[in-house]
mmCIF file with all atom_site columns, C-alpha atoms in Angstrom:
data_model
loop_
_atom_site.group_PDB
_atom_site.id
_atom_site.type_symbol
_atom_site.label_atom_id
_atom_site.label_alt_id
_atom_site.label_comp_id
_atom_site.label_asym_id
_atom_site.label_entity_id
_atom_site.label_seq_id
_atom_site.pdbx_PDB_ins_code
_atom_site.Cartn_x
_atom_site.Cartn_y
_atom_site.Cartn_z
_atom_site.occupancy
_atom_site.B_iso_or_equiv
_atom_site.pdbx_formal_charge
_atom_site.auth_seq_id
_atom_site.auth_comp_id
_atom_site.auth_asym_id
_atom_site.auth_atom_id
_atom_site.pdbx_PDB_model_num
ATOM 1  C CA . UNK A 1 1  ? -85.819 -60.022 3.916   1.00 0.00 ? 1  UNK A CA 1
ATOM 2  C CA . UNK A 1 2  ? -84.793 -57.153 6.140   1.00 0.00 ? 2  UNK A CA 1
ATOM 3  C CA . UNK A 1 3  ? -86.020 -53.509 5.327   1.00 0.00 ? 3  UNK A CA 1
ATOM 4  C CA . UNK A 1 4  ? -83.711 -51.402 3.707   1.00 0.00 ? 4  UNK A CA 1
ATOM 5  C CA . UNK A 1 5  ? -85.046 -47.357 3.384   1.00 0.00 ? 5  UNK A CA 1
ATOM 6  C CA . UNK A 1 6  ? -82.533 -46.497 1.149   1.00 0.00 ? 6  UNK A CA 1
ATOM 7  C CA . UNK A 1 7  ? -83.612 -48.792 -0.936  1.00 0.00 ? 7  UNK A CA 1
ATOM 8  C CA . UNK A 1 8  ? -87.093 -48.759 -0.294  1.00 0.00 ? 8  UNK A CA 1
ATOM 9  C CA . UNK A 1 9  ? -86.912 -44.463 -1.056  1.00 0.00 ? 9  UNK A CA 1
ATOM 10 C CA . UNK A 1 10 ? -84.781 -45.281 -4.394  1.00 0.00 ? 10 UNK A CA 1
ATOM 11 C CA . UNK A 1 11 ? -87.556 -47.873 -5.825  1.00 0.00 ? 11 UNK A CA 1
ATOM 12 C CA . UNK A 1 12 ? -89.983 -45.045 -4.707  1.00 0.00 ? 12 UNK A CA 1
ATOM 13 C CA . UNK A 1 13 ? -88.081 -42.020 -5.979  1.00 0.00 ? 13 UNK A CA 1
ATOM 14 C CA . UNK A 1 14 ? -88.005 -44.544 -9.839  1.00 0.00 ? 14 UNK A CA 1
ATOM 15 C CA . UNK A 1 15 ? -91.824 -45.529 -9.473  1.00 0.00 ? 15 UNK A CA 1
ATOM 16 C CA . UNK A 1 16 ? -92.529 -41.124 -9.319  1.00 0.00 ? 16 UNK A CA 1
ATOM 17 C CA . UNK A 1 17 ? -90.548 -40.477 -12.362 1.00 0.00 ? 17 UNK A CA 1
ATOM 18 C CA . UNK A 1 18 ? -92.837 -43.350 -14.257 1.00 0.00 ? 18 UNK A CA 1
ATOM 19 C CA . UNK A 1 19 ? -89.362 -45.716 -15.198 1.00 0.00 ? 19 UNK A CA 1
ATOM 20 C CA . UNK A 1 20 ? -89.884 -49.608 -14.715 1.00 0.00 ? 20 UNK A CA 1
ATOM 21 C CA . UNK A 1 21 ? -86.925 -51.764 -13.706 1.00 0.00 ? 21 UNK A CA 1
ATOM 22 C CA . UNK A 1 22 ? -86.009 -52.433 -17.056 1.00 0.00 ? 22 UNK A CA 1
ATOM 23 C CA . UNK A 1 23 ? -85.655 -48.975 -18.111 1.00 0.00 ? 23 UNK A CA 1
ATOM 24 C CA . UNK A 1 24 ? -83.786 -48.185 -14.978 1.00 0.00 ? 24 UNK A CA 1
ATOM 25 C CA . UNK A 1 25 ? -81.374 -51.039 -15.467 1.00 0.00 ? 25 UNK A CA 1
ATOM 26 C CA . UNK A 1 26 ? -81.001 -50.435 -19.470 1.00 0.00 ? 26 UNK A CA 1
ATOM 27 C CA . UNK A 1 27 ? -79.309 -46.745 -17.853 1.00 0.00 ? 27 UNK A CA 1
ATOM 28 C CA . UNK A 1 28 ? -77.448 -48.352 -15.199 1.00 0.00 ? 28 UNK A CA 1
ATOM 29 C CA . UNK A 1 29 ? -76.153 -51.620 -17.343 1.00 0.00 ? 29 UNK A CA 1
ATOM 30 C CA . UNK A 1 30 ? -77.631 -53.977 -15.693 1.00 0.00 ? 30 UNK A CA 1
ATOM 31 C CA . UNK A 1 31 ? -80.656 -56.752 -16.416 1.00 0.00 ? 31 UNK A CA 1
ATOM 32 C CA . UNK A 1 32 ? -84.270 -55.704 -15.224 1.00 0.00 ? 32 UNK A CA 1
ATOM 33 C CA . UNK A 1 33 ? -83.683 -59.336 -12.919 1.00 0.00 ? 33 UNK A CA 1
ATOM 34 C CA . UNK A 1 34 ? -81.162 -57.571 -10.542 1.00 0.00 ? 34 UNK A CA 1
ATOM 35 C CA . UNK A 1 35 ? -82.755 -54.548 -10.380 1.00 0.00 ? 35 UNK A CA 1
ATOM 36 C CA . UNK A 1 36 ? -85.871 -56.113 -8.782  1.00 0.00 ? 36 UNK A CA 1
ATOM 37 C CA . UNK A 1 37 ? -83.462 -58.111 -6.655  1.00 0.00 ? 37 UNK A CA 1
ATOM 38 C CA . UNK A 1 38 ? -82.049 -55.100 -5.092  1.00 0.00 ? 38 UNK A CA 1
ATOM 39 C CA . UNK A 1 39 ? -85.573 -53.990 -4.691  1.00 0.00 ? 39 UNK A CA 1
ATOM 40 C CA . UNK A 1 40 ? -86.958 -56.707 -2.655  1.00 0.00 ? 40 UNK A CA 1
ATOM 41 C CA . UNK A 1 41 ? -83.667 -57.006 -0.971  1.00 0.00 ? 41 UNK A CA 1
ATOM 42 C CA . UNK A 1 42 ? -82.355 -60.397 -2.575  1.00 0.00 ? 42 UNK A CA 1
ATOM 43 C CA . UNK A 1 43 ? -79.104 -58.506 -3.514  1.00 0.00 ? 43 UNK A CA 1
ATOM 44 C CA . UNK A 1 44 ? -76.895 -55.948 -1.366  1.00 0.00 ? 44 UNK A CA 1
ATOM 45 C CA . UNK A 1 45 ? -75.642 -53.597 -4.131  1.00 0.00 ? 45 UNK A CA 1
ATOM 46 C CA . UNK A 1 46 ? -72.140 -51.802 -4.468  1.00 0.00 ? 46 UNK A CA 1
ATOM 47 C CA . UNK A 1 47 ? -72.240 -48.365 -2.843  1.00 0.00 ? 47 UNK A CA 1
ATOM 48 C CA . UNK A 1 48 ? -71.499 -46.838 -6.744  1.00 0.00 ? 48 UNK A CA 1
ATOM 49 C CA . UNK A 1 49 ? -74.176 -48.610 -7.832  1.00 0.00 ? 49 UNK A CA 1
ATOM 50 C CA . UNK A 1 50 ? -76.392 -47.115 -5.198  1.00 0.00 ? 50 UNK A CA 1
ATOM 51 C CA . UNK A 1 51 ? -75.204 -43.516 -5.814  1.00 0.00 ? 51 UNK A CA 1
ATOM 52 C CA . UNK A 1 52 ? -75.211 -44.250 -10.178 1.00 0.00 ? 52 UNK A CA 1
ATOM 53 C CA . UNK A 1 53 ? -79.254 -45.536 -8.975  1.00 0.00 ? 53 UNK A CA 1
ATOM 54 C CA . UNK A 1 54 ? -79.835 -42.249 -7.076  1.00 0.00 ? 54 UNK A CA 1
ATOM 55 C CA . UNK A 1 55 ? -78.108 -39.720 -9.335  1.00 0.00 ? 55 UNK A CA 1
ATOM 56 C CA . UNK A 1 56 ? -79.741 -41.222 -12.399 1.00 0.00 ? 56 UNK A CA 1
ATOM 57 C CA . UNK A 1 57 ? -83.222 -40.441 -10.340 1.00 0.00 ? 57 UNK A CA 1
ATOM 58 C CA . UNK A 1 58 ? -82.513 -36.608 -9.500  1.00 0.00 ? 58 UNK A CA 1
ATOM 59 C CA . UNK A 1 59 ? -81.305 -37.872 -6.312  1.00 0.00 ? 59 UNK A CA 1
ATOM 60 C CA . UNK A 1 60 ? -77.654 -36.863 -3.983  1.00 0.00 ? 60 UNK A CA 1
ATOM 61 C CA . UNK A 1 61 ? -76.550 -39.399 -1.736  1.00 0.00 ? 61 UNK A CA 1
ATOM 62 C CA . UNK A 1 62 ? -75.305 -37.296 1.443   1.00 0.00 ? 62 UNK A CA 1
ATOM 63 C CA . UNK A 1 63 ? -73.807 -38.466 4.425   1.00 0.00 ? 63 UNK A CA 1
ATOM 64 C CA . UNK A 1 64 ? -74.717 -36.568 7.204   1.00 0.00 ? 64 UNK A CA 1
ATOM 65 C CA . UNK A 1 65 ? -73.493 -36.412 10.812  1.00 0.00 ? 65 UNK A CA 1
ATOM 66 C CA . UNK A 1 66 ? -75.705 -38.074 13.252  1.00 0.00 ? 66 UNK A CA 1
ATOM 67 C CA . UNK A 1 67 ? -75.967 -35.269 15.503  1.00 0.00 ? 67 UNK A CA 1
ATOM 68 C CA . UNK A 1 68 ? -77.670 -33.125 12.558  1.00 0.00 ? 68 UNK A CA 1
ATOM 69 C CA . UNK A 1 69 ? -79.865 -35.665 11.459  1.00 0.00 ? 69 UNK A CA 1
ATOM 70 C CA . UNK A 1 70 ? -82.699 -34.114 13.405  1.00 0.00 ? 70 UNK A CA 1
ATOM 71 C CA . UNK A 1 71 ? -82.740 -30.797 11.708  1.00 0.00 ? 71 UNK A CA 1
ATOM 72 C CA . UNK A 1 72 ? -82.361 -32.662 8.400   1.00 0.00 ? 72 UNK A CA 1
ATOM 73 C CA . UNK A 1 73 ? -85.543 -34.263 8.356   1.00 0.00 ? 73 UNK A CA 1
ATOM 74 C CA . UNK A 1 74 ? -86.856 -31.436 9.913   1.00 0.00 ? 74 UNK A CA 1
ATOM 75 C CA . UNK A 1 75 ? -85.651 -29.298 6.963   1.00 0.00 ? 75 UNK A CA 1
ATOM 76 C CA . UNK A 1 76 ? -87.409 -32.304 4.680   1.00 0.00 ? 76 UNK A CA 1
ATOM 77 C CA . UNK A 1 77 ? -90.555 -32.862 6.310   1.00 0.00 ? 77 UNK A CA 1
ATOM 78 C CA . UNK A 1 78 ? -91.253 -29.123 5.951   1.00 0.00 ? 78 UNK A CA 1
ATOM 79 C CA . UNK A 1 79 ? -89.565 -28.508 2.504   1.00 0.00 ? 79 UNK A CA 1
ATOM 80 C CA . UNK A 1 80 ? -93.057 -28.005 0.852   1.00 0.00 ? 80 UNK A CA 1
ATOM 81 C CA . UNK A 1 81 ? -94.418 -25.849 3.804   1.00 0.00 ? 81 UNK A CA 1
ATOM 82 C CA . UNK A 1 82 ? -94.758 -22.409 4.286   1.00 0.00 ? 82 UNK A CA 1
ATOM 83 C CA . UNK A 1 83 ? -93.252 -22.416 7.791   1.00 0.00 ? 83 UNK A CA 1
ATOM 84 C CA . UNK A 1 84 ? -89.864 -23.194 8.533   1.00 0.00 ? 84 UNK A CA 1
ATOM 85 C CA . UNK A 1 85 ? -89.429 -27.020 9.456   1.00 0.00 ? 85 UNK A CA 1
ATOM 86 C CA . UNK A 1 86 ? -86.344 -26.066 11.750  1.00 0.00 ? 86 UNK A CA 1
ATOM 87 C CA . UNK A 1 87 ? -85.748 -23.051 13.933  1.00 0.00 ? 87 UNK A CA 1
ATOM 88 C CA . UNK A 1 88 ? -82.600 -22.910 16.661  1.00 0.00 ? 88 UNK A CA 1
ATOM 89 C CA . UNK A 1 89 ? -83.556 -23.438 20.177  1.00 0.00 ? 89 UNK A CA 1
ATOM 90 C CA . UNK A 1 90 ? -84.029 -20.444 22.005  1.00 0.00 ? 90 UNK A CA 1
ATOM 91 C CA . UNK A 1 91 ? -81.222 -19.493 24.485  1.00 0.00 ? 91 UNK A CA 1
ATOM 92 C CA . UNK A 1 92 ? -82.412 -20.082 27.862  1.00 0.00 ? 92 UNK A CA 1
ATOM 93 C CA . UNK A 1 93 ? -82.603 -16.936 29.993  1.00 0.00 ? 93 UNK A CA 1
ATOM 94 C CA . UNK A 1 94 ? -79.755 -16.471 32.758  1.00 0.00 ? 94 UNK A CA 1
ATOM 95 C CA . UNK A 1 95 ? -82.597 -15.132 35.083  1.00 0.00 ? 95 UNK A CA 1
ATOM 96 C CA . UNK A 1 96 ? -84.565 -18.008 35.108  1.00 0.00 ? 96 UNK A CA 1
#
């Protein structure tokens, strides 16, 4: 079984909002049996089955371009902070 986080963050993201499988599956049409398959990583789901899974949870799939992941989960890990999670680099001074 090989880790999947997107996965991993949507069985998370249904466990905070208090749904079990079956509930989950009952919005999604399917049985509470492949749900916990694509859970534990038994079953590679369809990409609009992914995105149905993460809308129905309050959730946007995004794709992002690799050079701005950085700032991304900068801008996540800090989203409940008071400080900004990402400033822009400071421009290095020509007299240096």
């Amino acid at each position: 079984m090989k880790e999947n986080r997107l996965i991993e963050a949507l069985k998370t993201a249904r466990q905070a909002k208090g749904l079990k499988q079956a509930e989950l599956g009952a919005k999604l049409g399917l049985p509470q049996s492949h749900l916990s398959n694509i859970e534990r990583g038994g079953i590679d789901p369809r990409l609009s089955t992914v995105t149905e899974m993460a809308r129905l949870l309050d959730l946007e799939p995004m794709l992002i371009p690799r050079e701005l992941v950085p700032a991304v989960r900068g801008l996540l890990r800090g989203k409940s902070d008071d400080a900004p999670a990402w400033v822009a680099e400071e421009e290095e001074d020509d007299d240096a």
